[in-house]
Amino acid sequence: AQSVTQLGSHVSVSEGALVLLRCNYSSSVPPYLFWYVQYPNQGLQLLLKYTTGATLVKGINGFEAEFKKSETSFHLTKPSAHMSDAAEYFCAASNSGGYQKVTFGTGTKLQVIP
Amino acid sequence: GAGVSQTPSNKVTEKGKYVELRCDPISGHTALYWYRQSLGQGPEFLIYFQGTGAADDSGLPNDRFFAVRPEGSVSTLKIQRTERGDSAVYLCASSLSGIGLAGAISTDTQYFGPGTRLTVL
């Protein structure tokens, strides 16, 4: 079965600093990979996704993630944190045939310190 | 356009009661998904509809949980004899199509609603 591991349930960065949120997956076949963001009292919003092709994926709000098959990782980065980036981030994976049966990680809460 | 909506936003009920949670997907989306998010956890898959039919209900925890989508649009998640452990946020998502080309996984983005927070006392 597919599983997704997010290292660090809470991450704090200073405003303007690099954001790095870690995600590893376990899969016997190449998965589709996603990062979602959840702001308080709002629904999950897709930041970016990897399906096939280029392994460096750019998303909204300046975020990007790189699919590294050899490391089974899909870490999320942003060069410079903004206060508005404070939210909870979920890494997810899907490899069920035909449709997206998505398995989510447990989430990482990002705090941005002014 | 309008996103996925869920009603009610909050539901408090007593142990043993029956509850219904409603999801209105984005118009034209044929695929609909239900997830459950417990405190401190990521969302967990419950059930997937393609049109009116439940194509995969393997995530439903037990037979107290049931979901319908009779006209291929609005879906209702029904929980009988609620237990305290059912307390969670129930999320609904929809996508344009759940079916990928030639058996491949659909790449269509799932759009999530704000969720219904269920509290069982």
Tab-separated table of C-alpha atoms in Angstrom:
chain	number	residue	atom	x	y	z
A	1	ALA	CA	0.000	0.000	0.000
A	2	GLN	CA	1.037	3.526	-0.720
A	3	SER	CA	2.296	5.617	2.199
A	4	VAL	CA	3.492	9.187	2.496
A	5	THR	CA	5.779	10.477	5.239
A	6	GLN	CA	6.250	14.127	6.085
A	7	LEU	CA	9.197	14.878	8.338
A	8	GLY	CA	8.373	17.486	10.932
A	9	SER	CA	4.833	18.246	11.981
A	10	HIS	CA	5.851	21.864	12.651
A	11	VAL	CA	8.397	23.985	10.807
A	12	SER	CA	9.312	27.577	11.665
A	13	VAL	CA	11.175	29.903	9.347
A	14	SER	CA	11.932	33.589	9.389
A	15	GLU	CA	10.293	35.839	6.847
A	16	GLY	CA	12.511	35.906	3.769
A	17	ALA	CA	14.222	32.616	4.593
A	18	LEU	CA	14.175	29.416	2.562
A	19	VAL	CA	11.208	27.134	3.076
A	20	LEU	CA	11.897	23.391	2.884
A	21	LEU	CA	9.168	20.884	3.685
A	22	ARG	CA	10.136	17.248	3.370
A	23	CYS	CA	8.102	14.425	1.894
A	24	ASN	CA	8.957	10.811	1.166
A	25	TYR	CA	6.703	8.229	-0.373
A	26	SER	CA	6.747	4.477	-0.596
A	27	SER	CA	5.573	2.986	-3.807
A	28	SER	CA	6.413	0.042	-5.991
A	29	VAL	CA	5.440	1.993	-9.096
A	30	PRO	CA	6.045	5.620	-10.013
A	31	PRO	CA	3.304	7.609	-8.315
A	32	TYR	CA	1.595	10.839	-9.019
A	33	LEU	CA	2.647	13.312	-6.312
A	34	PHE	CA	0.954	16.396	-4.956
A	35	TRP	CA	1.379	19.193	-2.468
A	36	TYR	CA	-1.725	20.785	-1.001
A	37	VAL	CA	-2.000	23.799	1.292
A	38	GLN	CA	-4.714	24.307	3.883
A	39	TYR	CA	-5.360	27.714	5.367
A	40	PRO	CA	-7.407	27.940	8.567
A	41	ASN	CA	-11.100	27.261	7.973
A	42	GLN	CA	-10.540	26.749	4.274
A	43	GLY	CA	-10.463	23.739	1.981
A	44	LEU	CA	-7.338	22.091	0.647
A	45	GLN	CA	-5.839	23.916	-2.305
A	46	LEU	CA	-3.522	22.271	-4.812
A	47	LEU	CA	-0.081	23.901	-4.866
A	48	LEU	CA	1.501	21.684	-7.492
A	49	LYS	CA	1.539	18.168	-8.851
A	50	TYR	CA	3.904	15.787	-10.579
A	51	THR	CA	2.511	13.272	-13.020
A	52	THR	CA	5.079	12.638	-15.748
A	53	GLY	CA	7.818	14.545	-17.535
A	54	ALA	CA	9.985	17.207	-15.943
A	55	THR	CA	10.907	16.288	-12.404
A	56	LEU	CA	11.078	19.889	-11.183
A	57	VAL	CA	7.544	21.130	-10.818
A	58	LYS	CA	6.598	24.757	-10.302
A	59	GLY	CA	3.424	25.649	-8.498
A	60	ILE	CA	1.512	28.634	-7.294
A	61	ASN	CA	2.788	31.286	-4.875
A	62	GLY	CA	6.440	30.672	-5.790
A	63	PHE	CA	6.582	27.086	-4.526
A	64	GLU	CA	8.293	24.275	-6.373
A	65	ALA	CA	9.054	20.606	-5.732
A	66	GLU	CA	11.420	18.083	-7.248
A	67	PHE	CA	10.585	14.439	-7.817
A	68	LYS	CA	13.633	12.311	-7.007
A	69	LYS	CA	12.913	8.692	-7.767
A	70	SER	CA	16.227	7.453	-6.344
A	71	GLU	CA	15.415	9.054	-3.001
A	72	THR	CA	11.635	8.464	-3.186
A	73	SER	CA	11.248	12.108	-2.240
A	74	PHE	CA	9.176	15.090	-3.287
A	75	HIS	CA	10.330	17.961	-1.084
A	76	LEU	CA	8.611	21.345	-1.315
A	77	THR	CA	10.680	24.520	-1.429
A	78	LYS	CA	10.280	28.258	-1.704
A	79	PRO	CA	13.300	30.582	-1.822
A	80	SER	CA	11.849	33.311	0.381
A	81	ALA	CA	9.071	32.843	2.925
A	82	HIS	CA	6.262	35.342	3.178
A	83	MET	CA	3.975	35.842	6.144
A	84	SER	CA	1.044	34.719	4.004
A	85	ASP	CA	2.700	31.286	3.568
A	86	ALA	CA	1.795	30.335	7.129
A	87	ALA	CA	-0.536	27.364	6.751
A	88	GLU	CA	-0.587	23.579	6.891
A	89	TYR	CA	0.941	21.715	3.977
A	90	PHE	CA	0.079	18.184	2.925
A	91	CYS	CA	2.077	15.940	0.658
A	92	ALA	CA	0.058	13.284	-1.159
A	93	ALA	CA	0.520	10.454	-3.603
A	94	SER	CA	-1.679	8.464	-5.931
A	95	ASN	CA	-0.986	5.424	-8.045
A	96	SER	CA	-4.255	3.608	-8.287
A	97	GLY	CA	-5.184	2.581	-11.760
A	98	GLY	CA	-7.716	4.759	-13.500
A	99	TYR	CA	-8.413	7.389	-10.892
A	100	GLN	CA	-6.735	9.364	-8.150
A	101	LYS	CA	-7.083	7.459	-4.907
A	102	VAL	CA	-4.950	9.862	-2.974
A	103	THR	CA	-2.955	8.984	0.143
A	104	PHE	CA	-2.032	12.000	2.246
A	105	GLY	CA	0.772	12.575	4.685
A	106	THR	CA	0.048	13.822	8.184
A	107	GLY	CA	0.796	17.428	7.321
A	108	THR	CA	3.371	20.052	8.270
A	109	LYS	CA	2.356	23.322	9.872
A	110	LEU	CA	4.508	26.164	8.626
A	111	GLN	CA	5.036	29.130	10.898
A	112	VAL	CA	6.633	32.270	9.469
A	113	ILE	CA	8.303	34.518	11.990
A	114	PRO	CA	8.477	38.227	11.193
B	1	GLY	CA	-17.256	29.994	-10.763
B	2	ALA	CA	-18.523	28.381	-7.589
B	3	GLY	CA	-16.309	25.874	-5.892
B	4	VAL	CA	-17.198	22.748	-3.978
B	5	SER	CA	-19.613	23.489	-1.164
B	6	GLN	CA	-20.423	21.397	1.875
B	7	THR	CA	-23.238	21.680	4.353
B	8	PRO	CA	-23.474	22.001	7.239
B	9	SER	CA	-20.123	23.544	8.096
B	10	ASN	CA	-20.463	22.235	11.636
B	11	LYS	CA	-22.567	19.431	13.027
B	12	VAL	CA	-22.824	18.444	16.664
B	13	THR	CA	-24.730	15.300	17.466
B	14	GLU	CA	-25.126	12.786	20.226
B	15	LYS	CA	-23.752	9.275	20.258
B	16	GLY	CA	-26.117	6.898	18.521
B	17	LYS	CA	-27.772	9.494	16.305
B	18	TYR	CA	-27.957	9.514	12.507
B	19	VAL	CA	-26.326	12.305	10.462
B	20	GLU	CA	-26.228	13.334	6.834
B	21	LEU	CA	-23.477	15.443	5.312
B	22	ARG	CA	-23.987	17.077	1.940
B	23	CYS	CA	-21.559	17.894	-0.846
B	24	ASP	CA	-22.243	20.056	-3.895
B	25	PRO	CA	-19.457	19.508	-6.430
B	26	ILE	CA	-18.345	21.894	-9.099
B	27	SER	CA	-20.857	21.872	-11.937
B	28	GLY	CA	-19.885	19.427	-14.664
B	29	HIS	CA	-17.472	17.423	-12.534
B	30	THR	CA	-18.192	13.733	-12.917
B	31	ALA	CA	-15.841	12.483	-10.208
B	32	LEU	CA	-16.557	13.016	-6.514
B	33	TYR	CA	-14.528	11.916	-3.510
B	34	TRP	CA	-15.142	11.832	0.223
B	35	TYR	CA	-12.297	12.006	2.734
B	36	ARG	CA	-12.165	12.077	6.525
B	37	GLN	CA	-9.594	14.164	8.389
B	38	SER	CA	-9.104	13.385	12.042
B	39	LEU	CA	-7.315	15.796	14.357
B	40	GLY	CA	-3.616	15.952	13.594
B	41	GLN	CA	-3.894	13.670	10.589
B	42	GLY	CA	-4.037	14.031	6.858
B	43	PRO	CA	-7.238	13.318	4.975
B	44	GLU	CA	-8.097	9.644	4.520
B	45	PHE	CA	-9.944	8.372	1.482
B	46	LEU	CA	-13.459	7.087	2.071
B	47	ILE	CA	-15.253	6.678	-1.241
B	48	TYR	CA	-15.071	7.670	-4.909
B	49	PHE	CA	-17.999	8.216	-7.284
B	50	GLN	CA	-17.769	8.290	-11.041
B	51	GLY	CA	-21.135	9.661	-12.070
B	52	THR	CA	-23.875	8.061	-10.012
B	53	GLY	CA	-22.012	4.928	-9.059
B	54	ALA	CA	-19.626	4.321	-6.208
B	55	ALA	CA	-16.577	3.058	-8.086
B	56	ASP	CA	-14.542	2.476	-4.925
B	57	ASP	CA	-15.919	2.428	-1.388
B	58	SER	CA	-12.988	0.593	0.134
B	59	GLY	CA	-12.216	3.443	2.520
B	60	LEU	CA	-15.537	3.393	4.337
B	61	PRO	CA	-14.633	2.239	7.853
B	62	ASN	CA	-17.691	0.036	8.456
B	63	ASP	CA	-21.301	-0.517	7.444
B	64	ARG	CA	-22.500	2.447	9.497
B	65	PHE	CA	-21.155	4.655	6.733
B	66	PHE	CA	-22.938	4.983	3.410
B	67	ALA	CA	-22.868	7.522	0.590
B	68	VAL	CA	-25.098	8.221	-2.386
B	69	ARG	CA	-25.016	10.372	-5.488
B	70	PRO	CA	-28.352	9.618	-7.149
B	71	GLU	CA	-28.220	12.136	-9.979
B	72	GLY	CA	-24.492	12.281	-10.486
B	73	SER	CA	-24.130	15.696	-8.890
B	74	VAL	CA	-24.877	16.261	-5.190
B	75	SER	CA	-23.663	13.582	-2.825
B	76	THR	CA	-24.727	12.737	0.700
B	77	LEU	CA	-22.575	10.912	3.224
B	78	LYS	CA	-24.734	9.142	5.787
B	79	ILE	CA	-23.550	7.898	9.157
B	80	GLN	CA	-25.772	5.701	11.295
B	81	ARG	CA	-25.474	5.140	15.040
B	82	THR	CA	-22.711	7.694	15.358
B	83	GLU	CA	-19.823	7.036	17.739
B	84	ARG	CA	-17.428	9.455	19.388
B	85	GLY	CA	-14.662	8.135	17.167
B	86	ASP	CA	-16.544	9.419	14.120
B	87	SER	CA	-15.712	12.987	15.172
B	88	ALA	CA	-13.609	14.490	12.387
B	89	VAL	CA	-13.720	16.900	9.481
B	90	TYR	CA	-15.355	15.301	6.464
B	91	LEU	CA	-14.004	16.626	3.190
B	92	CYS	CA	-15.495	16.375	-0.247
B	93	ALA	CA	-13.616	16.875	-3.497
B	94	SER	CA	-14.598	16.808	-7.138
B	95	SER	CA	-12.694	16.596	-10.390
B	96	LEU	CA	-13.636	16.955	-14.017
B	97	SER	CA	-13.205	13.256	-14.605
B	98	GLY	CA	-11.973	10.425	-12.469
B	99	ILE	CA	-11.009	8.325	-15.430
B	100	GLY	CA	-7.616	8.623	-17.025
B	101	LEU	CA	-6.819	7.952	-20.651
B	102	ALA	CA	-6.146	4.348	-21.652
B	103	GLY	CA	-6.270	3.115	-18.088
B	104	ALA	CA	-3.818	5.670	-16.769
B	105	ILE	CA	-4.530	7.612	-13.608
B	106	SER	CA	-6.631	10.698	-14.157
B	107	THR	CA	-4.524	13.823	-13.962
B	108	ASP	CA	-7.490	16.062	-13.318
B	109	THR	CA	-7.090	18.205	-10.236
B	110	GLN	CA	-9.279	17.413	-7.249
B	111	TYR	CA	-10.926	20.547	-5.860
B	112	PHE	CA	-11.782	20.362	-2.181
B	113	GLY	CA	-14.645	21.860	-0.256
B	114	PRO	CA	-14.186	23.528	3.154
B	115	GLY	CA	-15.378	20.425	4.980
B	116	THR	CA	-17.991	19.596	7.591
B	117	ARG	CA	-16.742	19.392	11.150
B	118	LEU	CA	-18.642	16.580	12.870
B	119	THR	CA	-18.586	16.357	16.647
B	120	VAL	CA	-20.175	13.375	18.335
B	121	LEU	CA	-20.780	13.920	22.044
